[in-house]
CSV table of C-alpha atoms in Angstrom, one decimal:
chain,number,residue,atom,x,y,z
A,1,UNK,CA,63.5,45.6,94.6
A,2,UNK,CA,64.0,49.3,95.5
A,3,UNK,CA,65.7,47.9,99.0
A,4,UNK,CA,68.9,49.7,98.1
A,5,UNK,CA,67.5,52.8,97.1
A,6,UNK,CA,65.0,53.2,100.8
A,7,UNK,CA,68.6,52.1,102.5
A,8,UNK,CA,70.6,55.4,101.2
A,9,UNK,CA,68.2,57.7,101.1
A,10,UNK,CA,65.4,58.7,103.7
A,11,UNK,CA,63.3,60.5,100.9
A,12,UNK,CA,63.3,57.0,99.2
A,13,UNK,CA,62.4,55.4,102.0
A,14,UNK,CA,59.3,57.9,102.5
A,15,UNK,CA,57.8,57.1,99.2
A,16,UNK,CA,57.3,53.6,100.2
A,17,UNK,CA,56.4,54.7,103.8
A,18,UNK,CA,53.4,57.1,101.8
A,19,UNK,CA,52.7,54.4,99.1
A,20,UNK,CA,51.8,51.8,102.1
A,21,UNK,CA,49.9,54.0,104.1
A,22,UNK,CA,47.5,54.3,101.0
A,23,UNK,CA,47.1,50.8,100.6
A,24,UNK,CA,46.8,49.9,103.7
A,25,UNK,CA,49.4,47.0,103.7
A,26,UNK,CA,53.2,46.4,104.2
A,27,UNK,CA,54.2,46.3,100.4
A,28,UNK,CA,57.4,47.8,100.7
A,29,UNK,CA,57.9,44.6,102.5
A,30,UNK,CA,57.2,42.7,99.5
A,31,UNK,CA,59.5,44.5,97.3
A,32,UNK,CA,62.4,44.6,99.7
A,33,UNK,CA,62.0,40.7,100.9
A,34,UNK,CA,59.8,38.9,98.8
A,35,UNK,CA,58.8,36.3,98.1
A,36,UNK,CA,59.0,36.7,94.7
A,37,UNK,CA,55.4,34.8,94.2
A,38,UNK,CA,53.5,37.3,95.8
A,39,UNK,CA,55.4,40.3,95.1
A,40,UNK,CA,54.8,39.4,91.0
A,41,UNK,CA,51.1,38.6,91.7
A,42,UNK,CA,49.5,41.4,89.7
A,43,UNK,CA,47.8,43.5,92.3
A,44,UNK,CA,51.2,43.6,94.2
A,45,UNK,CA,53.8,43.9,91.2
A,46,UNK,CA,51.6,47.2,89.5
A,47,UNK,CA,51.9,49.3,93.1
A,48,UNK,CA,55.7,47.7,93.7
A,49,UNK,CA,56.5,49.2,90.3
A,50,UNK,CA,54.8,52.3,90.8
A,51,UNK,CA,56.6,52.8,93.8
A,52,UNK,CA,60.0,51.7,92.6
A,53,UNK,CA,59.7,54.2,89.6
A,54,UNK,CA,58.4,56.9,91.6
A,55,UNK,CA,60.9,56.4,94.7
A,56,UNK,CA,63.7,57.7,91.8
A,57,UNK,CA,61.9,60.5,90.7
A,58,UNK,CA,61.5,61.5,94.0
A,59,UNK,CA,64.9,61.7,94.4
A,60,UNK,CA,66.0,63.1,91.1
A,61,UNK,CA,63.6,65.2,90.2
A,62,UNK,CA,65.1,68.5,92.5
A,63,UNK,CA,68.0,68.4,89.9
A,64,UNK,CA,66.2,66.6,86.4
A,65,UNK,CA,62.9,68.9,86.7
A,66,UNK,CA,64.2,71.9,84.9
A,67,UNK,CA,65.6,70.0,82.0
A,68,UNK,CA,62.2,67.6,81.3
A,69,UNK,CA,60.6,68.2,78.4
A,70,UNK,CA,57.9,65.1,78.6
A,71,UNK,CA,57.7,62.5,80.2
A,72,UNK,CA,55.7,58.5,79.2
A,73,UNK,CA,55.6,55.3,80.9
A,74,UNK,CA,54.8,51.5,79.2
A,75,UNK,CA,52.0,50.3,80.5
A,76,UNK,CA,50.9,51.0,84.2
A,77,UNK,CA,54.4,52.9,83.6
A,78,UNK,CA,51.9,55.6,82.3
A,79,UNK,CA,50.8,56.3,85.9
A,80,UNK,CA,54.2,56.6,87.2
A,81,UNK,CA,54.6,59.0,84.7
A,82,UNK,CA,51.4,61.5,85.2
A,83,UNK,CA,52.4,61.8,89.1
A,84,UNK,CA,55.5,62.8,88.0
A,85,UNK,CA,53.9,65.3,85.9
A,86,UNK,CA,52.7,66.6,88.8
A,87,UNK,CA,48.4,65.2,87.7
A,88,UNK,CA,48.2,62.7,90.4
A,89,UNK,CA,49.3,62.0,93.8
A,90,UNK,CA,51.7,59.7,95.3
A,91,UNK,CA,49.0,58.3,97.2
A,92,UNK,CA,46.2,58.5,95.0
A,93,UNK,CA,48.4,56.7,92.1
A,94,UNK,CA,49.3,53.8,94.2
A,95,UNK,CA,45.6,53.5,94.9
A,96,UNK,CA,44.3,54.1,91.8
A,97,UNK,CA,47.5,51.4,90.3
A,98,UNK,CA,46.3,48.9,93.0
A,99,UNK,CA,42.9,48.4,91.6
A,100,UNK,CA,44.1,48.7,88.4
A,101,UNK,CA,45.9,45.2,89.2
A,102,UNK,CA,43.4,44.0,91.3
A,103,UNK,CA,40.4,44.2,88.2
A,104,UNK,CA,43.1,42.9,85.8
A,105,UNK,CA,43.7,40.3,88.0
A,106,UNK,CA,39.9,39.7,88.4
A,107,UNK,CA,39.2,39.7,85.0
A,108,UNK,CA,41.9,37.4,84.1
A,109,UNK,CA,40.5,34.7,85.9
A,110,UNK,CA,36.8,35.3,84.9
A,111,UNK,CA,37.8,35.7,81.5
A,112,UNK,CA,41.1,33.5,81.2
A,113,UNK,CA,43.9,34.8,78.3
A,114,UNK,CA,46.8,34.7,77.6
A,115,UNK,CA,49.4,36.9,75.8
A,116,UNK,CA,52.5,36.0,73.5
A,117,UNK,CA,55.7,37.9,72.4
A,118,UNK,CA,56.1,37.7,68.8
A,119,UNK,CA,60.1,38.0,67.4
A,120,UNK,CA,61.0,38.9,64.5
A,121,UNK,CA,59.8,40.6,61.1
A,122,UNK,CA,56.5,38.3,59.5
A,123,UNK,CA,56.0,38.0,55.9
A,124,UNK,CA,52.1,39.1,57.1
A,125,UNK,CA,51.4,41.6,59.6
A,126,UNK,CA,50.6,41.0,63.1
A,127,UNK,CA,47.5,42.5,62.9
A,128,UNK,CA,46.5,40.2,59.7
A,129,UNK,CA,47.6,37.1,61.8
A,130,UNK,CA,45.4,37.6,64.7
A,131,UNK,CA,42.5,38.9,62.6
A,132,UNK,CA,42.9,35.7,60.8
A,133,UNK,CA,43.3,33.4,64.4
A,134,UNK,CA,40.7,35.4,65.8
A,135,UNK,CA,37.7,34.2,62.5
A,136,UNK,CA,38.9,30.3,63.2
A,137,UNK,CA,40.3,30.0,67.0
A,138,UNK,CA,39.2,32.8,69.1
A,139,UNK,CA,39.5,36.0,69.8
A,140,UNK,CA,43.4,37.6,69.7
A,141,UNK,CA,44.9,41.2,69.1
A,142,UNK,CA,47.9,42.9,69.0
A,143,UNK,CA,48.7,44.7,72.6
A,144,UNK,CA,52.0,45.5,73.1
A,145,UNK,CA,54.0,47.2,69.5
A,146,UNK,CA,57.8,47.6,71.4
A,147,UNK,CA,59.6,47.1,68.3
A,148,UNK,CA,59.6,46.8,64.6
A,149,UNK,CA,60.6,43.3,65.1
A,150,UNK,CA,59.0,42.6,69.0
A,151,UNK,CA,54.8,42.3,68.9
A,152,UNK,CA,53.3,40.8,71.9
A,153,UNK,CA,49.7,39.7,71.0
A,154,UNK,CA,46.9,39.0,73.8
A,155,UNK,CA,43.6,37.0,74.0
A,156,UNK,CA,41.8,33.8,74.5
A,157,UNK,CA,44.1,30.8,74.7
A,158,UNK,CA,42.9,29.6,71.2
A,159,UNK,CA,43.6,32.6,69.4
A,160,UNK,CA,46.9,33.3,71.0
A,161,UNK,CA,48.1,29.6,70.4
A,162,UNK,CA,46.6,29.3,66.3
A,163,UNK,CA,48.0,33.3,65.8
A,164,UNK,CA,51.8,31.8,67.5
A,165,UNK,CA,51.5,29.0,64.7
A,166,UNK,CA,50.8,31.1,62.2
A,167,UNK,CA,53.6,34.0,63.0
A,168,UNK,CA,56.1,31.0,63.1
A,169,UNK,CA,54.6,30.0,59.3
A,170,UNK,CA,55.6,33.7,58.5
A,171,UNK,CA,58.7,33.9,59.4
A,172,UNK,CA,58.8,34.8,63.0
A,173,UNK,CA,61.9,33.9,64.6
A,174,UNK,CA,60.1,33.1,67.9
A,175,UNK,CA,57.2,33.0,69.6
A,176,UNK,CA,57.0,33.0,73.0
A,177,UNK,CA,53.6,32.4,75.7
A,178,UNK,CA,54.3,34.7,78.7
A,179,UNK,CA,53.4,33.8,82.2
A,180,UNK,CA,50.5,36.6,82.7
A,181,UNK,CA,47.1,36.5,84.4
A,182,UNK,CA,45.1,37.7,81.7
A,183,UNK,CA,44.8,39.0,78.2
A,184,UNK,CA,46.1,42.4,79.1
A,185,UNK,CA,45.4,45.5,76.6
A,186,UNK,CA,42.4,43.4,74.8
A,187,UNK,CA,39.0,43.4,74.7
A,188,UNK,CA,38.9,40.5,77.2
A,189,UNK,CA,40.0,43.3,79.9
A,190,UNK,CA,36.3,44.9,79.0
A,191,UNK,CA,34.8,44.1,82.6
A,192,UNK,CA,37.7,46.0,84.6
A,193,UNK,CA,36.8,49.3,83.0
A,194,UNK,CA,33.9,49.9,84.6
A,195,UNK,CA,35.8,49.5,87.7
A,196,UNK,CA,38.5,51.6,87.2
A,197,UNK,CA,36.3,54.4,85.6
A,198,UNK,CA,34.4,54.5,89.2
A,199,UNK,CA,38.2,55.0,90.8
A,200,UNK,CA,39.3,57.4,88.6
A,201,UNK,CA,36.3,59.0,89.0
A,202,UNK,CA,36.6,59.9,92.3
A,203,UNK,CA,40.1,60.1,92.0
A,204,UNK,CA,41.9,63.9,91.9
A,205,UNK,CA,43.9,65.1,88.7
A,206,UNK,CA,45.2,68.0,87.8
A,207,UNK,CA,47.1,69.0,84.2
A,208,UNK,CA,50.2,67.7,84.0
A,209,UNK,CA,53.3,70.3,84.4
A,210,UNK,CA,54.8,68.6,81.0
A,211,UNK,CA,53.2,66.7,78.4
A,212,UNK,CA,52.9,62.4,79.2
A,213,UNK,CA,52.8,61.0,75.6
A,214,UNK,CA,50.2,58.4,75.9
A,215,UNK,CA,50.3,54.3,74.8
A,216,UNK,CA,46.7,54.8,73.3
A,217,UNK,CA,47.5,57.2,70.8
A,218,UNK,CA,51.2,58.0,71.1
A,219,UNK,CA,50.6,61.6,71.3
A,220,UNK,CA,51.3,63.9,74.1
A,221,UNK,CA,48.4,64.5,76.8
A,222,UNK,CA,48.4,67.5,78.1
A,223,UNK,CA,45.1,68.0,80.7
A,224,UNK,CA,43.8,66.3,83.5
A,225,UNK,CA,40.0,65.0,81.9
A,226,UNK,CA,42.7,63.9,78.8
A,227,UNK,CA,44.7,61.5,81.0
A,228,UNK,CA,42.0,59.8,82.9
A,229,UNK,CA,39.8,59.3,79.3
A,230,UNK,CA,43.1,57.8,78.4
A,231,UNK,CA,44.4,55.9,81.7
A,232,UNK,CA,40.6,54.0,81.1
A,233,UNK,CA,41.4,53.3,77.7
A,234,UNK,CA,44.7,52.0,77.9
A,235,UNK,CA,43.3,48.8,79.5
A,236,UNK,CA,41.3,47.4,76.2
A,237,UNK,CA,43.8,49.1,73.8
A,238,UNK,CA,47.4,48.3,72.3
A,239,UNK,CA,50.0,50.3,74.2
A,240,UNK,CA,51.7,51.6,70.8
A,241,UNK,CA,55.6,51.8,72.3
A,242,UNK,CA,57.3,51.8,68.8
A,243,UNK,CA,55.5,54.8,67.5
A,244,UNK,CA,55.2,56.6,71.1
A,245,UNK,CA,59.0,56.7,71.0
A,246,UNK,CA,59.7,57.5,67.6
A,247,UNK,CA,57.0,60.4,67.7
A,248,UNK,CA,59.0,61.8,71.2
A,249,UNK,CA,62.7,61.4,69.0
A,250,UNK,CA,61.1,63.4,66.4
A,251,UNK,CA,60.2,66.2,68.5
A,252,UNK,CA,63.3,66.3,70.8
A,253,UNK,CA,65.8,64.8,69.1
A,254,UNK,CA,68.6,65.9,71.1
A,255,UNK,CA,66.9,64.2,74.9
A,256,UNK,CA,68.2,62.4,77.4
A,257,UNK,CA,65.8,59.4,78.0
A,258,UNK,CA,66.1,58.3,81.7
A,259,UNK,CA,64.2,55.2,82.7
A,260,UNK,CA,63.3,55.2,86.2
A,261,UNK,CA,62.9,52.4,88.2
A,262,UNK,CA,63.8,48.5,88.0
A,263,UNK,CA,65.4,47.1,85.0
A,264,UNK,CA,66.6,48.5,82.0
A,265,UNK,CA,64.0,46.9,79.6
A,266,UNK,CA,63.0,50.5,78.0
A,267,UNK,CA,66.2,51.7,77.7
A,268,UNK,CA,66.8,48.7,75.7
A,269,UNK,CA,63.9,49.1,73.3
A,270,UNK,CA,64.7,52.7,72.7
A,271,UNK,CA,68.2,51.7,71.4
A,272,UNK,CA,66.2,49.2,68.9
A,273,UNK,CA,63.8,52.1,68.0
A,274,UNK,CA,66.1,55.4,68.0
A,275,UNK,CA,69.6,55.1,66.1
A,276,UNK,CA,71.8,56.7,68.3
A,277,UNK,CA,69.2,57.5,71.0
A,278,UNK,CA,71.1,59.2,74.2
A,279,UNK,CA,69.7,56.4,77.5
A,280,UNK,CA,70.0,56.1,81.0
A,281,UNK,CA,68.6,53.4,83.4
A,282,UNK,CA,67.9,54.6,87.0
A,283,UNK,CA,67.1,52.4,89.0
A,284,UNK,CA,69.6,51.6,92.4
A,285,UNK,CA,71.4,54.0,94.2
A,286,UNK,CA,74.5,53.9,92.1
A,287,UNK,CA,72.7,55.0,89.9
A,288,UNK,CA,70.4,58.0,91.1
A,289,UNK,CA,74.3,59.7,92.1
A,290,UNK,CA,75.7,58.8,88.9
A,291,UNK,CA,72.3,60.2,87.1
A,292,UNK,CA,72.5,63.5,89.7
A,293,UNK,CA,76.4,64.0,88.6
A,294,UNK,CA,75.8,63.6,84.8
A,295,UNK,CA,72.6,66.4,85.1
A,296,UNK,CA,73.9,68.6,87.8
């Protein structure tokens, strides 16, 4: 992960130099080598992420800057996106993303969850289903909206299992337990807030250079005190993709949207949201040169 990309180029290689000198330990290690187990644990796989994402902007951003118009990032991908906005640090990012995973991680095991992708279009709405799992199992809400027809819900076991059953009664193609540490972006994640509000705290932003459209609202944020209120509430709250995206087509219709770092997962999704959406994954080397010749 990002092993290719520190190989070509020194400034790549100097983002994962910076990003382990704030934690404190040899993650670059991780992503380059592995193992795989302990570069996914949470608390390693938010910061390898972070890095990976924010290795290619580094790289790019000399060329892309002038021609971004706003920027937004799934997830912890929201962080990668605000330092690239110029409101955080690489450093103080990584930290701040670090304990992110680490209370997430924490909380997961005080308060075991789960979370489950839900595929395909139900005859009742997601949200119906888990209100209804949540009054006779236990507690379960929609977290992640990617697609019209891709829900992943998050909770206690009991409500995740009784609101898959009953997405499967109404119609759902498939649904799917994933291999998580916790009920992320539910009320479950409660007890890491107060955590991460003491980080972010003390923590050092700035307004972003260009708007981050955030997963709590779907609208752009625009100020420093705006993203960290935001950041905080992204952890108990549904990271609303499918609207985020549409609400970014509708105001530049004509954008390029470059996904930075591993995978091409988003890219993917904004195919499924935006007909005829203009993408770019950018995540290897190949790929920073081919992204630098198409903007250049």
């Amino acid at each position: 992960m990002g092993k290719d990309l520190a190989e070509s180029f020194p400034a790549a290689r100097a983002v994962f130099n910076e990003v382990d000198a704030a934690l404190g330990a040899d993650l670059s290690r991780l992503c380059f080598a592995g193992p795989a187990e302990e570069l996914t644990a949470t608390r390693n796989a938010q910061p390898a992420l972070f890095a990976h994402g924010a290795a290619v902007w580094a790289l790019t951003k000399d060329v892309v800057f002038p021609h971004v118009r706003a920027a937004a990032g799934h997830s912890l991908g929201e962080f990668t996106a605000y330092h690239a906005a110029g409101a955080v640090t690489l450093s103080g990012a990584a930290k701040l993303v670090r304990k992110r995973g680490e209370l997430m991680f924490e909380t997961g095991t005080a308060r075991p969850g789960t979370m489950a992708a839900i595929l395909g279009t139900t005859t009742t709405s997601v949200e119906e289903i888990c209100a209804q799992a949540s009054k006779t199992a236990g507690l379960v809400v929609p977290a992640n909206f990617n697609t019209d027809e891709q829900v992943v819900i998050s909770g206690e076991v009991s409500g995740v299992e009784r609101a898959m059953e009953l997405a499967k009664e109404a119609g759902a193609k498939r649904a799917i337990k994933l291999p998580v540490s916790g009920a992320f972006h539910s009320p479950l994640m409660e007890p890491a807030v107060a955590g991460l509000t003491d980080a972010i705290a003390s923590s050092e932003f700035v307004d972003p250079v260009f708007p981050v459209f955030s997963n709590v609202t779907a609208e752009p944020s625009t100020t420093a005190s705006g993203a960290k209120d935001l950041l905080l509430k992204q952890l108990t709250s549904p990271v609303r993709w499918s609207t985020e995206m549409r609400n970014l087509a509708r105001q530049y219709p004509d954008a390029l949207y470059v996904e930075m770092g591993p995978g091409n997962v988003l890219t993917g999704l904004m195919a499924r949201l935006v007909k005829g959406a203009k993408t770019f994954a950018c995540g290897t080397a190949a790929e920073v040169e081919k992204l630098l010749q198409l903007v250049s």
